[in-house]
CSV table of C-alpha atoms in Angstrom, one decimal:
chain,number,residue,atom,x,y,z
A,106,MET,CA,-22.7,-25.5,-13.9
A,107,VAL,CA,-19.3,-24.2,-13.0
A,108,GLU,CA,-17.6,-26.1,-15.8
A,109,GLU,CA,-20.2,-24.8,-18.3
A,110,SER,CA,-19.5,-21.2,-17.3
A,111,LEU,CA,-15.7,-21.8,-17.5
A,112,ARG,CA,-16.1,-23.4,-21.0
A,113,ALA,CA,-18.3,-20.5,-22.3
A,114,GLY,CA,-15.9,-17.9,-20.9
A,115,ARG,CA,-12.9,-19.5,-22.6
A,116,MET,CA,-14.6,-18.9,-25.9
A,117,LEU,CA,-15.4,-15.2,-25.3
A,118,LEU,CA,-12.5,-13.9,-23.2
A,119,PRO,CA,-9.9,-13.9,-25.9
A,120,LEU,CA,-11.9,-11.1,-27.5
A,121,LEU,CA,-11.4,-9.0,-24.4
A,122,PHE,CA,-7.9,-10.0,-23.5
A,123,PRO,CA,-5.9,-11.4,-26.4
A,124,GLN,CA,-3.7,-14.4,-25.6
A,125,LEU,CA,-5.2,-14.5,-22.1
A,126,CYS,CA,-6.8,-17.9,-21.9
A,127,ARG,CA,-4.9,-21.1,-21.2
A,128,PRO,CA,-6.2,-24.6,-20.3
A,129,LEU,CA,-8.0,-24.3,-17.0
A,130,ARG,CA,-7.9,-26.9,-14.2
A,131,CYS,CA,-11.0,-26.7,-12.0
A,132,LEU,CA,-10.0,-27.1,-8.4
A,133,LEU,CA,-12.9,-27.2,-6.0
A,134,ARG,CA,-12.2,-25.8,-2.5
A,135,ASP,CA,-13.3,-27.4,0.7
A,136,GLY,CA,-16.3,-26.0,2.5
A,137,ARG,CA,-15.6,-23.1,4.8
A,138,ARG,CA,-15.5,-23.6,8.6
A,139,ALA,CA,-17.8,-21.5,10.7
A,140,GLY,CA,-16.2,-18.9,12.9
A,141,CYS,CA,-16.9,-15.7,14.8
A,142,PRO,CA,-17.6,-12.5,12.8
A,143,HIS,CA,-14.4,-10.7,13.8
A,144,ARG,CA,-10.9,-11.8,14.9
A,145,ALA,CA,-8.3,-9.9,16.8
A,146,LEU,CA,-4.9,-10.4,15.2
A,147,HIS,CA,-3.3,-12.0,18.3
A,148,THR,CA,0.5,-12.1,17.9
A,149,ALA,CA,2.7,-14.1,20.2
A,150,ARG,CA,5.7,-12.2,21.4
A,151,ALA,CA,9.0,-13.9,20.8
A,152,THR,CA,10.4,-15.6,23.9
A,153,CYS,CA,14.0,-14.6,23.2
A,154,SER,CA,15.8,-12.1,21.1
A,155,SER,CA,17.1,-14.8,18.7
A,156,ASP,CA,13.6,-15.4,17.6
A,157,ILE,CA,13.5,-12.0,15.9
A,158,THR,CA,14.9,-12.1,12.4
A,159,PRO,CA,14.3,-9.8,9.4
A,160,VAL,CA,12.6,-11.4,6.4
A,161,PHE,CA,15.8,-11.5,4.3
A,162,THR,CA,17.3,-14.1,6.7
A,163,ARG,CA,14.6,-16.5,5.6
A,164,ALA,CA,15.3,-16.0,1.9
A,165,LEU,CA,18.2,-18.6,1.8
A,166,ALA,CA,15.7,-21.3,2.5
A,167,PHE,CA,13.6,-20.4,-0.6
A,168,GLY,CA,16.6,-20.3,-2.9
A,169,ASP,CA,15.7,-20.3,-6.6
A,170,LYS,CA,11.9,-20.0,-6.0
A,171,VAL,CA,10.5,-16.9,-7.7
A,172,ALA,CA,9.9,-14.1,-5.2
A,173,ILE,CA,9.0,-11.1,-7.4
A,174,VAL,CA,7.5,-10.8,-10.9
A,175,ASP,CA,7.7,-7.2,-12.2
A,176,GLN,CA,8.1,-5.3,-15.5
A,177,HIS,CA,11.7,-6.5,-15.6
A,178,GLY,CA,11.0,-10.2,-15.3
A,179,GLU,CA,11.3,-12.8,-12.6
A,180,HIS,CA,13.5,-12.4,-9.5
A,181,THR,CA,14.3,-15.4,-7.2
A,182,TYR,CA,14.9,-15.1,-3.5
A,183,ARG,CA,18.5,-15.8,-4.2
A,184,ASP,CA,18.6,-13.0,-6.7
A,185,LEU,CA,17.1,-10.5,-4.2
A,186,LEU,CA,19.5,-11.6,-1.4
A,187,SER,CA,22.5,-11.3,-3.6
A,188,ARG,CA,21.6,-7.9,-4.9
A,189,SER,CA,20.7,-6.7,-1.4
A,190,LEU,CA,24.1,-7.8,-0.1
A,191,ARG,CA,26.0,-6.0,-2.8
A,192,LEU,CA,24.0,-2.8,-2.2
A,193,SER,CA,24.6,-3.2,1.6
A,194,GLN,CA,28.3,-3.3,0.9
A,195,GLU,CA,28.0,-0.1,-1.1
A,196,ILE,CA,26.1,1.6,1.6
A,197,CYS,CA,28.7,0.8,4.3
A,198,ARG,CA,31.5,1.8,2.0
A,199,LEU,CA,29.9,5.2,1.2
A,200,LEU,CA,29.1,5.9,4.9
A,201,GLN,CA,32.5,4.7,5.9
A,202,CYS,CA,31.3,2.0,8.3
A,203,PRO,CA,33.8,-0.9,8.2
A,204,SER,CA,31.9,-2.7,11.0
A,205,ARG,CA,28.9,-3.0,8.6
A,206,ASP,CA,26.6,-1.9,11.4
A,207,LEU,CA,25.2,1.6,11.0
A,208,LYS,CA,23.5,1.4,14.4
A,209,GLU,CA,20.1,2.6,13.3
A,210,GLU,CA,21.1,5.4,11.0
A,211,ARG,CA,18.2,6.2,8.7
A,212,ILE,CA,18.3,5.5,5.0
A,213,SER,CA,15.6,6.9,2.7
A,214,PHE,CA,14.9,5.2,-0.6
A,215,LEU,CA,12.9,6.2,-3.6
A,216,CYS,CA,12.0,3.2,-5.8
A,217,PRO,CA,9.3,2.1,-8.3
A,218,ASN,CA,6.9,-0.7,-7.4
A,219,ASP,CA,9.2,-3.5,-8.3
A,220,ALA,CA,12.0,-5.7,-7.0
A,221,SER,CA,14.3,-2.7,-6.5
A,222,TYR,CA,12.1,-1.7,-3.5
A,223,VAL,CA,12.8,-5.0,-1.8
A,224,VAL,CA,16.5,-4.7,-2.5
A,225,ALA,CA,16.7,-1.2,-1.0
A,226,GLN,CA,14.8,-2.3,2.1
A,227,TRP,CA,16.8,-5.5,2.7
A,228,ALA,CA,20.1,-3.7,2.1
A,229,SER,CA,19.2,-1.1,4.6
A,230,TRP,CA,18.4,-3.7,7.2
A,231,MET,CA,21.6,-5.7,6.3
A,232,SER,CA,23.5,-2.6,7.1
A,233,GLY,CA,22.0,-2.2,10.5
A,234,ALA,CA,20.0,0.9,9.4
A,235,ILE,CA,16.4,1.9,9.6
A,236,ALA,CA,14.5,1.9,6.2
A,237,VAL,CA,12.5,5.1,5.3
A,238,PRO,CA,10.5,4.5,2.1
A,239,LEU,CA,9.5,7.5,0.0
A,240,TYR,CA,6.5,7.8,-2.2
A,241,ARG,CA,7.5,8.4,-5.9
A,242,LYS,CA,4.4,10.5,-6.6
A,243,HIS,CA,4.9,12.9,-3.7
A,244,PRO,CA,6.0,16.4,-4.7
A,245,LEU,CA,9.6,17.5,-3.9
A,246,PRO,CA,8.7,19.5,-0.8
A,247,GLU,CA,7.0,16.5,0.8
A,248,LEU,CA,10.0,14.2,-0.1
A,249,GLU,CA,12.4,16.7,1.3
A,250,TYR,CA,10.3,17.0,4.5
A,251,VAL,CA,10.6,13.2,5.1
A,252,ILE,CA,14.3,13.0,4.3
A,253,GLN,CA,15.0,15.9,6.7
A,254,ASP,CA,12.6,15.0,9.4
A,255,SER,CA,13.9,11.4,9.6
A,256,GLN,CA,17.4,12.7,9.7
A,257,SER,CA,18.4,10.3,6.9
A,258,ALA,CA,22.1,9.8,6.5
A,259,LEU,CA,21.7,8.5,2.9
A,260,LEU,CA,19.3,8.5,0.0
A,261,ILE,CA,19.0,5.5,-2.3
A,262,ALA,CA,17.3,6.3,-5.6
A,263,ALA,CA,16.4,4.2,-8.6
A,264,GLN,CA,17.9,5.4,-11.9
A,265,GLU,CA,14.6,6.9,-13.1
A,266,PHE,CA,14.3,9.1,-10.0
A,267,LEU,CA,17.9,10.4,-9.8
A,268,GLY,CA,17.2,13.5,-11.8
A,269,LYS,CA,14.1,14.4,-9.7
A,270,ILE,CA,15.6,13.9,-6.2
A,271,THR,CA,19.3,14.5,-6.5
A,272,PRO,CA,19.1,18.4,-6.3
A,273,SER,CA,16.9,18.1,-3.2
A,274,ALA,CA,19.4,15.7,-1.5
A,275,GLN,CA,22.3,18.0,-2.3
A,276,LYS,CA,20.4,20.9,-0.8
A,277,LEU,CA,19.8,18.9,2.4
A,278,GLY,CA,23.4,17.7,2.4
A,279,VAL,CA,22.5,14.0,2.1
A,280,PRO,CA,24.6,11.8,-0.2
A,281,VAL,CA,22.8,9.9,-3.0
A,282,LEU,CA,23.5,6.2,-3.9
A,283,PRO,CA,22.1,5.2,-7.3
A,284,LEU,CA,20.4,1.8,-7.2
A,285,PRO,CA,22.0,-0.5,-9.8
A,286,ARG,CA,19.7,-1.9,-12.4
A,287,PRO,CA,18.7,-5.6,-12.2
A,288,GLY,CA,21.6,-7.8,-13.4
A,289,ALA,CA,24.2,-5.1,-12.9
A,290,GLY,CA,27.3,-5.7,-10.8
A,291,GLY,CA,28.0,-9.4,-11.2
A,292,SER,CA,26.9,-12.1,-8.8
A,293,THR,CA,27.6,-13.1,-5.2
A,294,SER,CA,28.1,-16.7,-4.3
A,295,PRO,CA,25.7,-18.4,-1.8
A,296,ALA,CA,28.6,-18.9,0.7
A,297,ALA,CA,29.5,-15.2,0.5
A,298,THR,CA,25.8,-14.3,0.9
A,299,GLU,CA,25.5,-16.4,4.1
A,300,GLU,CA,28.6,-14.8,5.6
A,301,GLY,CA,27.4,-11.3,4.8
A,302,LEU,CA,24.2,-11.3,6.9
A,303,LEU,CA,25.2,-8.8,9.5
A,304,PRO,CA,24.5,-7.7,12.3
A,305,SER,CA,24.0,-10.9,14.2
A,306,CYS,CA,20.5,-12.2,14.8
A,307,SER,CA,20.8,-11.6,18.6
A,308,SER,CA,20.7,-7.9,18.0
A,309,TRP,CA,17.5,-7.6,15.9
A,310,LYS,CA,14.9,-7.6,18.7
A,311,ASP,CA,15.0,-4.0,19.8
A,312,ARG,CA,16.4,-2.5,16.6
A,313,GLY,CA,14.4,0.0,14.5
A,314,ALA,CA,13.3,-1.5,11.2
A,315,MET,CA,11.5,1.2,9.4
A,316,ILE,CA,9.9,4.6,9.7
A,317,ILE,CA,6.5,5.0,8.0
A,318,TYR,CA,5.0,8.4,7.8
A,319,THR,CA,1.4,9.0,8.6
A,320,SER,CA,-1.0,10.8,6.2
A,321,GLY,CA,-0.8,13.9,8.3
A,322,THR,CA,-4.4,13.9,9.5
A,323,THR,CA,-3.7,16.2,12.4
A,324,GLY,CA,-1.0,18.4,10.8
A,325,ARG,CA,2.3,17.5,9.1
A,326,PRO,CA,2.9,13.8,8.6
A,327,LYS,CA,4.7,12.2,11.5
A,328,GLY,CA,7.2,9.4,11.3
A,329,VAL,CA,6.2,6.2,13.1
A,330,LEU,CA,9.2,3.9,14.1
A,331,SER,CA,8.6,0.2,14.0
A,332,THR,CA,11.2,-2.2,15.4
A,333,HIS,CA,12.0,-5.5,13.8
A,334,GLU,CA,10.0,-7.1,16.7
A,335,ASN,CA,7.0,-5.0,15.8
A,336,VAL,CA,7.2,-5.8,12.1
A,337,GLN,CA,7.6,-9.6,12.8
A,338,ALA,CA,4.7,-9.6,15.3
A,339,VAL,CA,2.3,-8.1,12.7
A,340,THR,CA,3.6,-10.2,9.9
A,341,THR,CA,3.4,-13.5,11.7
A,342,GLY,CA,-0.1,-12.6,13.0
A,343,LEU,CA,-1.3,-12.0,9.5
A,344,VAL,CA,0.4,-15.1,8.1
A,345,GLU,CA,-1.3,-17.2,10.7
A,346,LYS,CA,-4.8,-15.7,10.5
A,347,TRP,CA,-4.9,-15.5,6.7
A,348,GLU,CA,-3.1,-18.8,6.3
A,349,TRP,CA,-0.3,-17.7,4.0
A,350,LYS,CA,1.5,-20.5,2.2
A,351,LYS,CA,4.6,-20.6,-0.1
A,352,GLU,CA,2.3,-21.6,-2.9
A,353,ASP,CA,0.4,-18.3,-2.8
A,354,VAL,CA,0.7,-15.7,-5.5
A,355,ILE,CA,-0.5,-12.1,-4.7
A,356,LEU,CA,-1.0,-9.3,-7.1
A,357,HIS,CA,0.4,-6.0,-5.8
A,358,VAL,CA,-0.9,-2.7,-7.1
A,359,LEU,CA,-0.7,-0.5,-4.0
A,360,PRO,CA,1.9,2.2,-3.0
A,361,LEU,CA,4.8,1.1,-0.9
A,362,HIS,CA,5.0,3.8,1.8
A,363,HIS,CA,2.1,2.7,3.9
A,364,VAL,CA,1.5,-0.4,6.0
A,365,HIS,CA,-1.0,-1.9,3.6
A,366,GLY,CA,1.4,-2.2,0.8
A,367,VAL,CA,4.6,-2.8,2.8
A,368,ILE,CA,3.5,-5.3,5.4
A,369,ASN,CA,0.2,-6.9,4.2
A,370,LYS,CA,1.1,-7.3,0.5
A,371,LEU,CA,4.9,-7.6,0.5
A,372,GLN,CA,6.3,-8.6,3.9
A,373,CYS,CA,3.7,-11.4,4.4
A,374,PRO,CA,4.3,-13.3,1.0
A,375,LEU,CA,8.1,-12.9,1.3
A,376,TRP,CA,8.0,-14.2,4.9
A,377,VAL,CA,6.6,-17.6,3.7
A,378,GLY,CA,8.3,-17.9,0.4
A,379,ALA,CA,5.3,-17.0,-1.8
A,380,THR,CA,5.4,-15.0,-5.0
A,381,CYS,CA,4.4,-11.3,-5.4
A,382,VAL,CA,3.4,-10.0,-8.9
A,383,MET,CA,4.0,-6.3,-8.8
A,384,PHE,CA,2.5,-3.8,-11.3
A,385,PRO,CA,4.1,-0.4,-11.6
A,386,GLU,CA,0.7,1.3,-11.7
A,387,PHE,CA,-2.9,0.3,-11.1
A,388,SER,CA,-4.8,-0.4,-14.3
A,389,ALA,CA,-8.2,-1.9,-14.3
A,390,HIS,CA,-7.6,-3.6,-17.6
A,391,ALA,CA,-4.3,-5.1,-16.5
A,392,VAL,CA,-5.6,-6.2,-13.1
A,393,TRP,CA,-8.6,-8.0,-14.6
A,394,LYS,CA,-6.4,-9.6,-17.2
A,395,LYS,CA,-4.0,-11.0,-14.5
A,396,LEU,CA,-6.8,-12.0,-12.2
A,397,LEU,CA,-8.5,-14.1,-14.9
A,398,SER,CA,-5.3,-15.5,-16.3
A,399,SER,CA,-4.4,-19.2,-15.9
A,400,GLN,CA,-0.9,-18.6,-17.0
A,401,ALA,CA,1.7,-19.1,-14.3
A,402,PRO,CA,2.2,-17.6,-11.8
A,403,ARG,CA,-1.6,-17.7,-11.3
A,404,VAL,CA,-2.8,-15.1,-8.8
A,405,ASN,CA,-4.8,-16.5,-5.9
A,406,VAL,CA,-4.6,-13.5,-3.4
A,407,PHE,CA,-5.6,-9.9,-4.0
A,408,MET,CA,-5.8,-6.9,-1.7
A,409,ALA,CA,-6.8,-3.3,-2.5
A,410,VAL,CA,-8.5,-0.2,-1.3
A,411,PRO,CA,-12.2,0.4,-1.9
A,412,THR,CA,-11.6,2.8,-4.7
A,413,ILE,CA,-9.7,0.1,-6.7
A,414,TYR,CA,-12.6,-2.3,-6.3
A,415,ALA,CA,-15.0,0.5,-7.5
A,416,LYS,CA,-12.8,1.1,-10.6
A,417,LEU,CA,-12.6,-2.6,-11.3
A,418,MET,CA,-16.4,-2.8,-11.2
A,419,GLU,CA,-16.7,0.2,-13.5
A,420,TYR,CA,-14.5,-1.7,-16.0
A,421,TYR,CA,-16.5,-4.8,-15.5
A,422,ASP,CA,-19.8,-3.0,-16.3
A,423,GLU,CA,-18.3,-1.5,-19.4
A,424,HIS,CA,-16.5,-4.5,-20.9
A,425,PHE,CA,-17.9,-7.7,-19.4
A,426,THR,CA,-21.5,-7.3,-20.7
A,427,GLN,CA,-22.1,-10.7,-22.1
A,428,PRO,CA,-23.7,-13.2,-19.7
A,429,GLN,CA,-21.3,-16.0,-20.7
A,430,VAL,CA,-18.3,-13.8,-19.8
A,431,GLN,CA,-19.9,-12.8,-16.5
A,432,ASP,CA,-20.5,-16.4,-15.6
A,433,PHE,CA,-16.9,-17.2,-16.5
A,434,VAL,CA,-15.6,-14.3,-14.3
A,435,ARG,CA,-17.5,-15.5,-11.3
A,436,ALA,CA,-16.6,-19.2,-11.7
A,437,PHE,CA,-13.0,-18.5,-12.3
A,438,CYS,CA,-12.6,-16.2,-9.3
A,439,GLN,CA,-14.4,-18.7,-7.1
A,440,GLU,CA,-12.3,-21.6,-8.1
A,441,ASN,CA,-8.9,-19.9,-8.4
A,442,ILE,CA,-8.7,-17.0,-5.9
A,443,ARG,CA,-8.7,-17.9,-2.2
A,444,LEU,CA,-8.6,-14.5,-0.6
A,445,MET,CA,-9.6,-10.9,-1.4
A,446,VAL,CA,-9.1,-8.2,1.1
A,447,SER,CA,-10.2,-4.5,1.3
A,448,GLY,CA,-8.6,-2.0,3.6
A,449,SER,CA,-7.2,1.5,4.3
A,450,ALA,CA,-10.7,3.1,4.1
A,451,ALA,CA,-14.3,2.1,4.9
A,452,LEU,CA,-15.7,-0.3,2.3
A,453,PRO,CA,-19.2,0.9,1.2
A,454,VAL,CA,-21.7,-1.9,1.6
A,455,PRO,CA,-22.9,-1.5,-2.0
A,456,VAL,CA,-19.4,-2.1,-3.2
A,457,LEU,CA,-19.0,-5.2,-1.0
A,458,GLU,CA,-22.4,-6.6,-2.3
A,459,LYS,CA,-21.7,-5.9,-5.9
A,460,TRP,CA,-18.2,-7.4,-5.8
A,461,LYS,CA,-19.7,-10.5,-4.2
A,462,SER,CA,-22.2,-10.8,-7.0
A,463,ILE,CA,-19.4,-10.4,-9.6
A,464,THR,CA,-16.8,-12.7,-8.1
A,465,GLY,CA,-18.5,-14.8,-5.5
A,466,HIS,CA,-16.1,-13.3,-2.9
A,467,THR,CA,-17.1,-11.4,0.3
A,468,LEU,CA,-14.3,-9.0,0.7
A,469,LEU,CA,-12.4,-9.5,4.0
A,470,GLU,CA,-12.1,-6.1,5.8
A,471,ARG,CA,-9.5,-5.4,8.5
A,472,TYR,CA,-8.6,-2.5,10.7
A,473,GLY,CA,-5.2,-1.0,11.4
A,474,MET,CA,-3.1,2.1,11.9
A,475,THR,CA,0.3,3.3,10.9
A,476,GLU,CA,1.2,3.4,14.6
A,477,ILE,CA,0.3,-0.2,15.4
A,478,GLY,CA,0.0,-2.0,12.1
A,479,MET,CA,-2.9,-4.4,11.6
A,480,ALA,CA,-5.0,-4.8,14.7
A,481,LEU,CA,-8.4,-6.5,13.8
A,482,SER,CA,-9.6,-8.6,11.0
A,483,ASN,CA,-12.8,-10.3,9.8
A,484,PRO,CA,-12.2,-14.0,9.8
A,485,LEU,CA,-10.7,-15.9,6.9
A,486,HIS,CA,-13.3,-18.6,7.6
A,487,GLY,CA,-16.8,-17.8,8.7
A,488,VAL,CA,-19.1,-14.8,8.6
A,489,ARG,CA,-17.7,-11.5,7.6
A,490,VAL,CA,-19.5,-8.4,8.9
A,491,PRO,CA,-19.3,-5.4,6.6
A,492,GLY,CA,-18.0,-2.0,7.8
A,493,ASP,CA,-14.8,-0.8,9.5
A,494,THR,CA,-16.5,1.1,12.3
A,495,ALA,CA,-16.9,-1.8,14.6
A,496,ALA,CA,-15.2,-5.1,15.2
A,497,TYR,CA,-15.0,-7.3,18.2
A,498,LYS,CA,-13.0,-10.0,19.9
A,499,ASP,CA,-14.6,-12.6,22.2
A,500,GLY,CA,-17.9,-10.8,21.8
A,501,VAL,CA,-17.0,-7.8,24.0
A,502,TYR,CA,-14.2,-5.9,22.3
A,503,TRP,CA,-15.4,-3.0,20.0
A,504,ILE,CA,-13.4,-0.4,18.2
A,505,LYS,CA,-15.0,2.6,16.5
A,506,GLY,CA,-13.4,4.1,13.4
A,507,ARG,CA,-12.2,7.7,13.3
A,508,THR,CA,-14.9,10.0,12.0
A,509,SER,CA,-13.3,13.5,12.4
A,510,VAL,CA,-14.4,15.9,9.7
A,511,ASP,CA,-10.8,16.9,9.4
A,512,ILE,CA,-9.9,13.4,8.1
A,513,ILE,CA,-10.9,12.8,4.5
A,514,LYS,CA,-10.5,9.2,3.2
A,515,ASN,CA,-9.9,9.6,-0.5
A,516,GLY,CA,-9.2,6.5,-2.6
A,517,GLY,CA,-7.5,4.7,0.4
A,518,PHE,CA,-5.5,7.8,1.4
A,519,LYS,CA,-6.2,9.6,4.6
A,520,VAL,CA,-6.0,13.3,3.8
A,521,SER,CA,-5.7,16.0,6.5
A,522,ALA,CA,-8.1,18.8,5.8
A,523,LEU,CA,-6.0,21.0,8.1
A,524,GLU,CA,-2.9,20.3,6.1
A,525,VAL,CA,-4.7,21.0,2.8
A,526,GLU,CA,-6.0,24.3,4.2
A,527,ARG,CA,-2.5,25.3,5.2
A,528,GLN,CA,-1.3,24.7,1.7
A,529,LEU,CA,-4.2,26.5,0.0
A,530,LEU,CA,-3.8,29.6,2.2
A,531,ALA,CA,-0.4,30.1,0.4
A,532,HIS,CA,-2.3,30.8,-2.8
A,533,PRO,CA,-2.2,34.5,-3.7
A,534,HIS,CA,-5.9,34.7,-4.4
A,535,ILE,CA,-7.2,32.8,-1.4
A,536,THR,CA,-7.8,34.7,1.9
A,537,ASP,CA,-9.9,32.1,3.8
A,538,VAL,CA,-10.6,28.4,3.2
A,539,ALA,CA,-12.3,25.4,4.7
A,540,VAL,CA,-11.7,21.9,3.3
A,541,ILE,CA,-14.5,19.3,3.6
A,542,GLY,CA,-15.0,15.7,2.4
A,543,PRO,CA,-18.4,15.1,0.8
A,544,PRO,CA,-19.2,11.4,0.1
A,545,ASP,CA,-18.3,9.9,-3.3
A,546,ALA,CA,-19.4,6.5,-4.7
A,547,VAL,CA,-16.0,5.8,-6.2
A,548,TRP,CA,-13.4,7.6,-4.0
A,549,GLY,CA,-15.1,7.2,-0.7
A,550,GLN,CA,-14.8,11.0,-0.1
A,551,ARG,CA,-13.6,13.7,-2.4
A,552,VAL,CA,-11.6,16.8,-1.4
A,553,SER,CA,-13.7,19.9,-1.7
A,554,ALA,CA,-12.5,23.5,-0.8
A,555,VAL,CA,-14.8,26.2,0.3
A,556,VAL,CA,-12.8,29.4,-0.3
A,557,LYS,CA,-13.0,33.2,0.0
A,558,LEU,CA,-11.0,35.0,-2.7
A,559,ARG,CA,-9.4,38.4,-2.6
A,560,ARG,CA,-11.6,41.2,-4.0
A,561,GLY,CA,-11.7,41.2,-7.8
A,562,GLU,CA,-9.9,37.8,-8.2
A,563,MET,CA,-11.1,34.7,-9.9
A,564,LEU,CA,-10.0,31.1,-9.5
A,565,SER,CA,-11.1,27.8,-11.3
A,566,VAL,CA,-10.5,24.2,-10.2
A,567,ARG,CA,-8.1,23.8,-13.2
A,568,ASP,CA,-6.1,26.9,-12.1
A,569,LEU,CA,-5.9,25.6,-8.6
A,570,LYS,CA,-4.8,22.1,-9.7
A,571,ASP,CA,-2.1,23.6,-11.9
A,572,TRP,CA,-0.9,25.8,-9.0
A,573,ALA,CA,-0.9,22.9,-6.4
A,574,ARG,CA,0.7,20.2,-8.5
A,575,ASP,CA,4.3,21.0,-7.5
A,576,THR,CA,3.6,21.3,-3.7
A,577,MET,CA,0.8,18.9,-2.9
A,578,ALA,CA,0.2,15.1,-3.2
A,579,PRO,CA,-2.2,14.4,-6.1
A,580,TYR,CA,-4.8,12.8,-3.8
A,581,ALA,CA,-4.8,15.9,-1.6
A,582,ILE,CA,-5.5,18.5,-4.3
A,583,PRO,CA,-9.2,19.6,-4.2
A,584,THR,CA,-11.3,18.4,-7.1
A,585,GLU,CA,-14.1,20.8,-6.2
A,586,LEU,CA,-14.0,24.6,-5.5
A,587,ILE,CA,-16.8,26.5,-3.9
A,588,VAL,CA,-16.4,30.3,-3.8
A,589,VAL,CA,-18.2,32.2,-1.1
A,590,GLU,CA,-18.4,35.8,0.1
A,591,GLU,CA,-17.6,34.7,3.7
A,592,ILE,CA,-17.0,31.4,5.4
A,593,PRO,CA,-19.3,31.1,8.4
A,594,ARG,CA,-17.6,30.9,11.8
A,595,ASN,CA,-18.8,30.8,15.3
A,596,GLN,CA,-17.9,33.2,18.1
A,597,MET,CA,-14.7,31.3,18.8
A,598,GLY,CA,-13.7,31.7,15.1
A,599,LYS,CA,-14.2,28.1,14.3
A,600,VAL,CA,-15.9,26.6,11.2
A,601,ASN,CA,-18.6,24.1,11.7
A,602,LYS,CA,-17.7,21.7,8.8
A,603,LYS,CA,-20.7,19.5,9.4
A,604,GLU,CA,-22.9,22.5,8.7
A,605,LEU,CA,-20.9,23.3,5.6
A,606,LEU,CA,-21.5,19.8,4.3
A,607,LYS,CA,-25.2,20.0,5.0
A,608,ARG,CA,-25.3,23.4,3.3
A,609,PHE,CA,-23.5,22.5,0.1
A,610,TYR,CA,-24.2,18.8,-0.1
A,611,PRO,CA,-27.7,18.5,1.4
A,612,ALA,CA,-28.2,15.0,-0.2
């Protein structure tokens, strides 16, 4: 039955994705072992400081194996290591540090979703600095906030972002180091590469590795410092529980300023010598094309937020209408993809069930926070229980998800309603505002603003979006605007947002 579906799909899929199909080899997987519904991500602490080593120190062992595939081509582990070492030398020269140990100075970097991100991160670590990744889609005020709040001593920027960020860096008095393009600057010999790995491994244990900023659910975003020991503990825990192997190939379409994209989808594969295929942007067409491609490197691991799965299903419903194609999609995914994960926001059960009907995969959900990394996971083998509001270890350990009305989960991003309100009150026409998050089938929740306007003024959603574009992250800008005469408040002056949701979204 499986072979018939694959054969039928091979005949029809070229009409959807030209030059996609290649000869397929059907590899049946072993039956799955039974296991408990949820697993805590136990991570054994290192017994001595020499056990703590950043991921780049493992790259020499993988040599010419392909580490990253991006819009520029293939990049081996040796390539990444060589480019990172050269950049590290430039960092230390610019900051006048002949010892090549910046002693936990902070380095911010602004890169696209490609190999340059890895180079900037590794070079920061090689220099003894703490890496502070910036999100390329954040408006300048937010980027400036992170650079200033982290007290960064240097900003590394890819060529395409230099024009955007350089004036801000100059205003803040932070030097800018342009990131060389792939292939620029010659090569470094393997021997020189080995000699250049400083500081010594004995000093990694208590060193800061990176500062990741929260989504700002209780005010302004806050920087969370993770040491190299923290990063390694979370990484090795995931590698063990999700059985990462060097033969794995993961498709990466998430932002690289949160734990999901940085640790789960990048650090883990690079730790074991696997391959990471990185797309600069999410595209449903491009993702389906790659997931269903038998051309090397063939993807066998995929992780995303619930919104991405919803978008992929929308594309499926629109383009994969023929029964033979649907049979092919299910058969191909079952036989060639070993793991599909959902995280960063609650996964609606209808999405989980429909995705299973499409691909044969029950999405694996996990729970984590910026402050601690990944904490709990459904099992790789065994029964997976839907929903992120409860998970247990050994039958007695339960964790309840955050349900505050001031935390809006929009497309995998946690949006602070309080921070959005603070921003909107700066609008010249708005005198009072309450931001709420009604449920949305695609985005999880959408950002809706209930506003009181100045007398005689008018405001549309389009006008608000145009005004907010330069100061607010795209996912935080309200997509709905409700204008009222007065926003109801209690005697203490507080807004009951649950009542607002019931009033304006009774269904």
